[in-house]
XYZ file of C-alpha atoms in Angstrom:
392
model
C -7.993 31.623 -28.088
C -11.926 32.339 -28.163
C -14.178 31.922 -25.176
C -16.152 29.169 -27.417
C -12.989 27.203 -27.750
C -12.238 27.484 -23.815
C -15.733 26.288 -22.912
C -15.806 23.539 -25.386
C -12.511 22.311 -23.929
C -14.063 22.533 -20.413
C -17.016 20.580 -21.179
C -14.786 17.932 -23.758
C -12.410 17.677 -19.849
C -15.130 16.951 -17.260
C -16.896 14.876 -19.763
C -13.542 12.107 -19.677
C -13.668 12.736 -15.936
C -16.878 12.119 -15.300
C -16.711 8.456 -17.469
C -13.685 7.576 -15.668
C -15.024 8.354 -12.102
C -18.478 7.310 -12.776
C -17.997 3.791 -14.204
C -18.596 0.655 -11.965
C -16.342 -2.121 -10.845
C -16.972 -5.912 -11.452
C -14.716 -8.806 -10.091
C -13.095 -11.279 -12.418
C -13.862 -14.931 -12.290
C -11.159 -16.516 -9.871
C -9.174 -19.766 -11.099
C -7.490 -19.612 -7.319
C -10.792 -18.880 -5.382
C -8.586 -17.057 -2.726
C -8.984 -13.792 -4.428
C -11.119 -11.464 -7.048
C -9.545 -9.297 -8.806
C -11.603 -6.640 -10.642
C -11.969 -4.945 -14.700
C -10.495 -1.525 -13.572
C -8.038 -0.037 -11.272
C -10.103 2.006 -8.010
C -7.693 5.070 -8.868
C -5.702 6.420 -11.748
C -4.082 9.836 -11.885
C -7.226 10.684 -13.951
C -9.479 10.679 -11.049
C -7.329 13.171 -9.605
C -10.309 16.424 -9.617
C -9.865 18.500 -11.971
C -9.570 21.742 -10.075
C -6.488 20.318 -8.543
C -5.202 20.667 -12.553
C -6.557 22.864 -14.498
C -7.249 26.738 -14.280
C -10.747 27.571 -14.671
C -10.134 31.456 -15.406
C -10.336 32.381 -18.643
C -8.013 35.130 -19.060
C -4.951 32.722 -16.925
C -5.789 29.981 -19.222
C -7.607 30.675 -22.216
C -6.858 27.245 -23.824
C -7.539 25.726 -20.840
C -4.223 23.521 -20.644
C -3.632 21.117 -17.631
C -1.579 23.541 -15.045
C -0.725 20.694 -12.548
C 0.087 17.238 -14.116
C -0.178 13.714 -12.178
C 2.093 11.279 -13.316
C 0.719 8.327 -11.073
C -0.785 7.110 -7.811
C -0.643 4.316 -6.041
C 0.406 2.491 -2.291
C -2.111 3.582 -0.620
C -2.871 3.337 3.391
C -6.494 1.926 3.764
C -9.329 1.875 7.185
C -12.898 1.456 7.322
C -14.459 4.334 9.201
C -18.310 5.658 10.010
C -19.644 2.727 7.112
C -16.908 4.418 4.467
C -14.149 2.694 3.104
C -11.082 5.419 3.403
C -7.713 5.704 1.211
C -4.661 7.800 1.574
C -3.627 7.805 -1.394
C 0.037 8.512 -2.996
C -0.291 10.964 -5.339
C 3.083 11.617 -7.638
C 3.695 14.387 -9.838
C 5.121 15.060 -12.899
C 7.613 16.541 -10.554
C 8.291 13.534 -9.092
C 7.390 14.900 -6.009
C 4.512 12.615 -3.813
C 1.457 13.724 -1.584
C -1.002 12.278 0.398
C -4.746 12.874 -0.792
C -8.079 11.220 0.883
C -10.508 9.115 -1.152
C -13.830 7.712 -0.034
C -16.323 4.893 -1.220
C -19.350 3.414 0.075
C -18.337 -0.196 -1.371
C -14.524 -0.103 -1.340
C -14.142 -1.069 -5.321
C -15.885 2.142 -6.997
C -17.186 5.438 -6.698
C -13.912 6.961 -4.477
C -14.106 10.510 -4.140
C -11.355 12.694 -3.043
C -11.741 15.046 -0.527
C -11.542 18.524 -1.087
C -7.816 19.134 -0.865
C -4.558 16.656 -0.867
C -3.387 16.427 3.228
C -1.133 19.533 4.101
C 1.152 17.730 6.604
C 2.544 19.673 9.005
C 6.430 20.650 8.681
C 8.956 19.468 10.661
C 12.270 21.817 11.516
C 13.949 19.056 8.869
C 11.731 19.355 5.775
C 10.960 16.330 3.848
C 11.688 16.265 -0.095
C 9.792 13.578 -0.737
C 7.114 11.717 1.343
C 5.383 8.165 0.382
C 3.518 5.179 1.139
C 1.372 5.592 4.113
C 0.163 3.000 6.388
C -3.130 3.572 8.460
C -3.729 1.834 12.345
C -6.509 2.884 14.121
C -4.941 2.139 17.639
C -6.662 1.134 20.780
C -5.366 4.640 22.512
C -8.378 6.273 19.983
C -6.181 7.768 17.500
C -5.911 7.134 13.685
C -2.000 6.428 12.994
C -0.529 7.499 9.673
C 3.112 5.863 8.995
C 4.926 6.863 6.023
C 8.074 7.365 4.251
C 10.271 10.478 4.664
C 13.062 11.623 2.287
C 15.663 13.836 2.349
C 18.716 14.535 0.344
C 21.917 12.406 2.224
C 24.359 15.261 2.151
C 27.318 13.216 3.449
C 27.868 11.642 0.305
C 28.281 13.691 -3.402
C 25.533 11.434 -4.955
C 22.530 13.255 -6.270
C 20.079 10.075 -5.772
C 20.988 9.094 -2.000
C 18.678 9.551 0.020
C 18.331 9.486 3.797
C 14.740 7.836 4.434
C 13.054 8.030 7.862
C 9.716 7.171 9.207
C 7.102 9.802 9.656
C 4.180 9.933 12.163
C 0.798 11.583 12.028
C -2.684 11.346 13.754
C -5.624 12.437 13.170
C -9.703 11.313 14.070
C -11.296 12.645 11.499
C -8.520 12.656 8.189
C -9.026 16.349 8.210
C -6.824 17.891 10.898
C -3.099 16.065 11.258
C -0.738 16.013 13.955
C 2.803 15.737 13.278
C 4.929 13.373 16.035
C 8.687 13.596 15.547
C 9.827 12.091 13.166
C 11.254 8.004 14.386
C 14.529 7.882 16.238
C 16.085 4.726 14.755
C 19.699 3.340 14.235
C 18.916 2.797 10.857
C 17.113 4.149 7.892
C 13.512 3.247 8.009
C 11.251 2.625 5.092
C 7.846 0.318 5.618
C 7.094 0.838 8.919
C 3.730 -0.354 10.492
C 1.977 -0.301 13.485
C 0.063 -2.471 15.451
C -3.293 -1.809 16.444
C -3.036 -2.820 19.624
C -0.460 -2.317 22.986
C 1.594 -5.421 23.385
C 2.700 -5.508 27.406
C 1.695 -1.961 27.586
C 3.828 -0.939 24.735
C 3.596 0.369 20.890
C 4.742 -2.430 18.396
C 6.158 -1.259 15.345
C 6.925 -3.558 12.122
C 10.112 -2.094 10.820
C 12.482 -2.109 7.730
C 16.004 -2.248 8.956
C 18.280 -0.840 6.444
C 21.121 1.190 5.761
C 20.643 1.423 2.198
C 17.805 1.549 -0.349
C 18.518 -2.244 -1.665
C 20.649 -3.542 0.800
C 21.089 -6.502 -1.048
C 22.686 -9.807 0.438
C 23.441 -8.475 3.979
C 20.714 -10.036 6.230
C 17.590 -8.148 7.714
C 13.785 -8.579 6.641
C 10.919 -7.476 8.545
C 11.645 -6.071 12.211
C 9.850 -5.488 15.402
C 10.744 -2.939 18.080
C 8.750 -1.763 21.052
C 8.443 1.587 21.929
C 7.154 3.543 24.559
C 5.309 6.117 23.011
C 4.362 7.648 19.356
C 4.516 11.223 20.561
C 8.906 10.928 20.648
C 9.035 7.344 19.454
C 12.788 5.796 19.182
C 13.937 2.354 18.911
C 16.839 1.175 21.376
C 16.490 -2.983 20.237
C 15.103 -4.493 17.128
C 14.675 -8.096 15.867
C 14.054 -9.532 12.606
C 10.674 -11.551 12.692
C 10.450 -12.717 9.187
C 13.854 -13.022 7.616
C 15.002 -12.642 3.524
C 15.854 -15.828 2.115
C 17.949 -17.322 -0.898
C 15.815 -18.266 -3.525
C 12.499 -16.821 -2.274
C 10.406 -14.562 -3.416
C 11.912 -12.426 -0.725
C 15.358 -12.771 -1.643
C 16.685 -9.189 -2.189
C 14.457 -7.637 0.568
C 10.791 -7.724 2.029
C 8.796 -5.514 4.240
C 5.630 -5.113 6.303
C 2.496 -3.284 4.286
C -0.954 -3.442 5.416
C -1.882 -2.919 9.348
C -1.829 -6.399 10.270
C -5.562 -7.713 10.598
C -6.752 -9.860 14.347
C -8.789 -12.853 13.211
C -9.361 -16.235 15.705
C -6.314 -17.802 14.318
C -3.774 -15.075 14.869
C -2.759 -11.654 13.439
C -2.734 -11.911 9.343
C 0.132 -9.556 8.087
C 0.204 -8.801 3.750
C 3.920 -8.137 3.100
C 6.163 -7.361 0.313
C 8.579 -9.587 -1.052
C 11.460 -8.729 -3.916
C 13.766 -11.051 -6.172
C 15.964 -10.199 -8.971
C 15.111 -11.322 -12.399
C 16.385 -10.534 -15.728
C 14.325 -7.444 -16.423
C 15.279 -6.047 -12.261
C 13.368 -6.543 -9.299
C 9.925 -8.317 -9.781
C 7.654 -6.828 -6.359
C 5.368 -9.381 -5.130
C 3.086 -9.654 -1.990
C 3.310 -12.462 0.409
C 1.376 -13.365 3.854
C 2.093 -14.663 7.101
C 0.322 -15.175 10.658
C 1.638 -14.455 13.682
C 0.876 -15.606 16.945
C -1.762 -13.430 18.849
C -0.444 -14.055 22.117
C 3.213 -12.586 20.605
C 2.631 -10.690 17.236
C 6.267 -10.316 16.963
C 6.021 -14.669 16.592
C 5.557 -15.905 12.963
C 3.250 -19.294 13.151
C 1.944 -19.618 9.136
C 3.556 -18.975 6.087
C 2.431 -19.849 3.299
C 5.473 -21.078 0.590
C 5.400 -18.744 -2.224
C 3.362 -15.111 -3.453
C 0.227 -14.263 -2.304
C -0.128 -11.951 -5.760
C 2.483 -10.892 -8.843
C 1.768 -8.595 -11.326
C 0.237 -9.996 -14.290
C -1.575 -8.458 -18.047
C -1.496 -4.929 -18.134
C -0.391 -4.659 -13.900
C 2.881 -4.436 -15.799
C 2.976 -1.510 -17.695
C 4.337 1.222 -16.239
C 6.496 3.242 -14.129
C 8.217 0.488 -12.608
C 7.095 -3.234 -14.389
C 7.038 -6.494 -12.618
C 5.792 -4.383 -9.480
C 3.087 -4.833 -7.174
C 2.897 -3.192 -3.682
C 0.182 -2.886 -1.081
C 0.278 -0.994 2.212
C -3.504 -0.692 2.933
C -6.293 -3.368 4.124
C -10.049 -3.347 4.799
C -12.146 -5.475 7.050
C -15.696 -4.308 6.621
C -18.351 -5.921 9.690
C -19.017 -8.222 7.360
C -15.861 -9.786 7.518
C -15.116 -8.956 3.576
C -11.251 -8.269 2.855
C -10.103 -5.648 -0.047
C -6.433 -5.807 -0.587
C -5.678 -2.489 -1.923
C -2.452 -3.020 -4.535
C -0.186 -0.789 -6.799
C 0.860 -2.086 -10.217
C 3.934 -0.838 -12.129
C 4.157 2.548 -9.511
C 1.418 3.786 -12.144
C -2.667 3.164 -10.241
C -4.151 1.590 -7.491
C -6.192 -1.853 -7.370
C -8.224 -3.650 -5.351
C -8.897 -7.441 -4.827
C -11.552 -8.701 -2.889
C -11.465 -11.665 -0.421
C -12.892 -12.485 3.481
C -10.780 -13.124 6.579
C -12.231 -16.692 6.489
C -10.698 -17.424 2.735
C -7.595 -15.779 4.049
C -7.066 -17.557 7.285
C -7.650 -21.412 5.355
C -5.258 -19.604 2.870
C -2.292 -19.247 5.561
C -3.170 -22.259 7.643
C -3.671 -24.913 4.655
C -0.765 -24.144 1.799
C 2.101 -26.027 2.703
C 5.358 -23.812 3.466
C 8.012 -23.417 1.083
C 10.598 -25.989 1.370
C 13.636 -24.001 -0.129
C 14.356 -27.172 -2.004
C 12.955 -28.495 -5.211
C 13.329 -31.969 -3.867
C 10.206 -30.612 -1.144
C 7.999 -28.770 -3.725
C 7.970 -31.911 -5.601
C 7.296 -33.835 -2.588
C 4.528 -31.586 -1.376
C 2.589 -32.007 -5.287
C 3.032 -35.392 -4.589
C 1.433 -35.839 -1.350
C -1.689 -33.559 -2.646
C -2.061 -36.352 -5.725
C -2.126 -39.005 -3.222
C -4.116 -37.282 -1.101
C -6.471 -36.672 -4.116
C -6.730 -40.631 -4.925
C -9.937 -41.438 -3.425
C -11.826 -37.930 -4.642
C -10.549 -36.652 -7.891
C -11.754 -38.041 -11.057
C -9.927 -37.073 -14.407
C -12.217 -34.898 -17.124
């Protein structure tokens, strides 16, 4: 293949990447007022740079053909740090295999830039297969948490998709250099595991996924708590489910924690996920709660129903009917981006403030888990409405 042809491909290349990167976000008119979403995605696998893909030698790659493919990236772990608004991204492969890769904005809807290369965790004498889904604290004790997902193959069984899935730790102060803790001691398999920002009773509080099993459909558990002692050998002796699954929810099959959970006046605001079956498979929504800030492991507001479901093009993809979040951002301002997956495929944000979010948990009534009370609660908003609202 000629030179010409090479340098024409180059230029036809950074010329897509450079629209896609370049192009600014605006937020959608809300019809719920709790929430903006915005026209694009923050990340798709073609903001991935392009020297992470391609060979730029000539004689290597003379048609210039993409080396390193990225199928998708999504749930990413989220923190606002030094006036930047900070992802850790998951990055998937065409492999199928998942890394963790920084990206930085000055707003927090446009403009991320990845740093120059994905995170190179550090290996642990039991090496992962598959890592995923990293959740971000910035604890009190002054270091930057990373929580994610670690998967190996489950020998004991002659299956080649089971998995054993445990909870990785890493710190870091400046998303550059990582430190890798042991990975969590726990009686069960751990996926979705958060931490608190702050010591409860002198003690780390961890959100857990209790589960001995992928699905684990129909057989109890929900989002945990356990206290440990410290992150540096972290294991959990005693566990209790905080926010249990429930028939006919949109947290029937299972739910788990996602974002670090956010302090306001009113109590700690947690963004979970919540699963049901439907008749295409499991439909991923998120949810919310408040716990109390005198016990964060005490639930005090839940709002009945999702907080967000995919919807228009958030279903095509990977994985349809899914949205997931596990990263947050409170800027000093007190604005709130939500930073969401759709389909397993890119990475959205939605915009909101702790204020909106707060009235949000505190003011829509809980669900019922009867008909006969969703009804009722309609109801006592129309007569509620009688002396204000005036039909069009």
């Amino acid at each position: 293949m000629s030179r010409e042809y090479f340098e024409n491909r180059i230029k036809e290349v950074t010329e897509n990447h450079k629209m896609v990167t370049s192009r600014k976000n605006t937020a959608k008119f809300s019809i719920n007022g709790v929430f903006n979403r915005y026209k694009y995605p923050v990340l798709m696998r073609e903001d991935i740079p392009l020297n992470w893909r391609f060979d730029y030698s000539y004689e290597r790659n003379p048609m210039f053909l993409e080396r390193i493919r990225v199928n998708a990236i999504m749930n990413s772990g989220a923190i606002y740090l030094d006036g930047k608004y900070i992802l850790v991204a998951r990055v998937e492969g065409n492999d199928r295999k998942s890394y963790f890769a920084v990206a930085e904005s000055d707003n927090g809807v446009d403009g991320f830039k990845f740093r120059e290369r994905p995170i190179v965790l550090p290996k642990v004498e039991e090496i992962d297969t598959n890592v995923y889904d990293m959740r971000l604290t910035q604890h009190e004790d002054g270091w930057i948490y990373g929580l994610f997902c670690s998967e190996r193959k489950d020998t004991s069984v002659d299956d080649t998709s089971s998995a054993v899935a445990k909870c990785g730790i890493v710190r870091t102060k400046d998303f550059d250099t990582w430190e890798r803790m042991p990975d969590l001691i726990s009686p069960n398999q751990q996926r979705n595991v958060t931490l608190h920002p702050e010591f409860v009773d002198g003690k780390y509080l961890l959100y857990t996924r209790p589960s001995d099993g992928f699905i684990d459909v129909g057989s109890g558990g929900g989002i945990g708590a356990a206290f440990v002692d410290s992150m540096e050998n972290a294991e959990i002796k005693d566990e209790k489910i905080i926010d249990a699954r429930v028939y006919h929810t949109v947290k029937e099959v299972k739910n788990g924690a996602g974002a670090t959970p956010i302090k306001t006046k009113e109590g700690w605001l947690h963004v979970a996920h919540g699963v049901r079956n439907h008749a295409t498979g499991l439909r991923y929504v998120l949810y919310c709660f408040m716990t109390a800030l005198d016990d964060p492991t005490k639930v005090i507001y839940q709002p009945g129903g999702y907080f967000l479901a995919p919807k228009g093009a958030e279903r095509d993809g990977d994985v349809s009917g899914c949205v997931f979040s596990n990263g947050a951002i409170v800027d000093p301002d007190g604005n709130m981006f939500v930073y969401y997956a759709s389909a397993d495929t890119r990475l959205h944000v939605i915009s909101t403030t702790v204020d909106k979010m707060v009235d949000y948990c505190m003011n829509t009534p809980e669900d019922g888990l009867t008909t006969h009370t969703s009804v009722e609660n309609i109801c006592n908003l129309i007569d509620a409405n009688k002396d204000y609202y005036k039909e069009v």
